[in-house]
CSV table of C-alpha atoms in Angstrom, one decimal:
chain,number,residue,atom,x,y,z
A,1211,UNK,CA,35.3,-58.5,-4.7
A,1212,UNK,CA,31.9,-59.6,-5.9
A,1213,UNK,CA,28.5,-57.9,-5.2
A,1214,UNK,CA,25.2,-59.6,-4.5
A,1215,UNK,CA,21.5,-59.2,-3.7
A,1216,UNK,CA,20.6,-61.8,-1.1
A,1217,UNK,CA,17.4,-63.0,0.3
A,1218,UNK,CA,16.4,-64.5,3.7
A,1219,UNK,CA,13.2,-66.7,3.4
A,1220,UNK,CA,10.8,-66.4,6.3
A,1221,UNK,CA,7.8,-68.6,6.9
A,1222,UNK,CA,5.1,-67.3,9.3
A,1223,UNK,CA,2.6,-70.2,9.4
A,1224,UNK,CA,1.2,-70.4,5.9
A,1225,UNK,CA,2.7,-67.0,4.9
A,1226,UNK,CA,6.1,-66.7,3.2
A,1227,UNK,CA,8.1,-63.5,3.2
A,1228,UNK,CA,11.4,-62.7,1.5
A,1229,UNK,CA,13.8,-60.1,3.1
A,1230,UNK,CA,16.3,-58.7,0.5
A,1231,UNK,CA,19.6,-57.0,1.2
A,1232,UNK,CA,23.0,-56.3,-0.3
A,1233,UNK,CA,26.3,-58.0,0.5
A,1234,UNK,CA,29.8,-58.0,-1.0
A,1235,UNK,CA,32.6,-60.5,-0.5
A,1236,UNK,CA,35.7,-61.8,-2.1
A,1237,UNK,CA,35.1,-65.1,-0.3
A,1238,UNK,CA,32.6,-67.9,-0.7
A,1239,UNK,CA,29.2,-66.3,-1.3
A,1240,UNK,CA,27.3,-69.5,-0.5
A,1241,UNK,CA,29.0,-70.0,2.9
A,1242,UNK,CA,28.5,-66.3,3.7
A,1243,UNK,CA,24.8,-66.5,2.9
A,1244,UNK,CA,24.4,-69.4,5.3
A,1245,UNK,CA,26.2,-67.5,8.0
A,1246,UNK,CA,24.1,-64.3,7.4
A,1247,UNK,CA,20.9,-66.4,7.6
A,1248,UNK,CA,22.0,-68.1,10.8
A,1249,UNK,CA,22.8,-64.7,12.4
A,1250,UNK,CA,19.7,-63.0,11.0
A,1251,UNK,CA,17.9,-62.7,14.3
A,1252,UNK,CA,21.0,-62.6,16.5
A,1253,UNK,CA,20.1,-65.8,18.4
A,1254,UNK,CA,22.8,-67.6,20.4
A,1255,UNK,CA,21.1,-71.0,20.1
A,1256,UNK,CA,19.6,-72.3,16.9
A,1257,UNK,CA,16.8,-74.8,16.9
A,1258,UNK,CA,16.1,-76.5,13.6
A,1259,UNK,CA,14.0,-79.4,14.9
A,1260,UNK,CA,11.6,-80.7,12.1
A,1261,UNK,CA,13.0,-78.2,9.5
A,1262,UNK,CA,15.0,-78.9,6.4
A,1263,UNK,CA,18.8,-78.2,6.6
A,1264,UNK,CA,19.7,-74.5,6.8
A,1265,UNK,CA,16.3,-73.4,8.3
A,1266,UNK,CA,15.9,-72.2,11.9
A,1267,UNK,CA,13.1,-71.5,14.3
A,1268,UNK,CA,12.5,-68.1,15.9
A,1269,UNK,CA,9.5,-68.5,18.2
A,1270,UNK,CA,6.6,-69.4,15.8
A,1271,UNK,CA,8.4,-68.7,12.5
A,1272,UNK,CA,11.1,-70.3,10.5
A,1273,UNK,CA,13.8,-68.6,8.5
A,1274,UNK,CA,16.9,-69.5,6.4
A,1275,UNK,CA,19.1,-68.5,3.4
A,1276,UNK,CA,17.2,-67.9,0.2
A,1277,UNK,CA,18.6,-67.2,-3.2
A,1278,UNK,CA,21.2,-64.7,-4.0
A,1279,UNK,CA,22.3,-63.0,-7.2
A,1280,UNK,CA,25.5,-61.4,-8.4
A,1281,UNK,CA,25.2,-57.9,-9.6
A,1282,UNK,CA,27.7,-55.4,-11.0
A,1283,UNK,CA,29.4,-52.9,-8.7
A,1284,UNK,CA,27.6,-50.0,-10.4
A,1285,UNK,CA,24.2,-51.7,-9.8
A,1286,UNK,CA,25.2,-52.5,-6.2
A,1287,UNK,CA,26.4,-48.9,-5.5
A,1288,UNK,CA,23.2,-47.4,-7.0
A,1289,UNK,CA,20.9,-49.7,-5.0
A,1290,UNK,CA,22.8,-48.9,-1.9
A,1291,UNK,CA,22.9,-45.1,-2.5
A,1292,UNK,CA,19.1,-45.0,-3.3
A,1293,UNK,CA,18.4,-47.2,-0.3
A,1294,UNK,CA,16.5,-49.7,-2.3
A,1295,UNK,CA,18.2,-52.4,-0.2
A,1296,UNK,CA,20.3,-52.2,3.0
A,1297,UNK,CA,23.9,-53.4,2.9
A,1298,UNK,CA,24.2,-56.1,5.5
A,1299,UNK,CA,27.8,-57.2,4.9
A,1300,UNK,CA,30.9,-56.1,2.9
A,1301,UNK,CA,34.5,-57.4,3.1
A,1302,UNK,CA,37.0,-54.7,3.5
A,1303,UNK,CA,38.5,-53.9,0.2
A,1304,UNK,CA,42.3,-54.3,0.0
A,1305,UNK,CA,43.8,-50.8,-0.1
A,1306,UNK,CA,47.5,-51.8,-0.1
A,1307,UNK,CA,49.3,-54.7,-1.6
A,1308,UNK,CA,51.1,-56.2,1.4
A,1309,UNK,CA,52.7,-59.1,-0.5
A,1310,UNK,CA,56.4,-59.3,0.4
A,1311,UNK,CA,58.6,-58.1,-2.4
A,1312,UNK,CA,62.4,-58.2,-3.0
A,1313,UNK,CA,64.4,-55.0,-3.2
A,1314,UNK,CA,64.6,-55.4,-7.0
A,1315,UNK,CA,60.8,-55.8,-7.3
A,1316,UNK,CA,60.4,-52.5,-5.4
A,1317,UNK,CA,62.5,-50.7,-8.0
A,1318,UNK,CA,65.7,-50.7,-6.1
């Protein structure tokens, strides 16, 4: 599992705003950031006419995935606990090893 601070870039006319959040994944962080950006406003249809790839319209503003940075688990947990950033997404941590094992491997 890797831990990140992510940013969604929003453009409101000539004003630009960055929304920051926490996310954790064992998967592809870039692919997850794109998905989180696309789902940021929960829209079913995504209009990106006239925008660069990965940017979407929401009424009169545009938004898309910004940068993201890997942080340590300790930093992530502290930022989450102190509510500096909201945790948007976290893969479930594997609690049990469900890899099939032979009887001998299990100590039998």
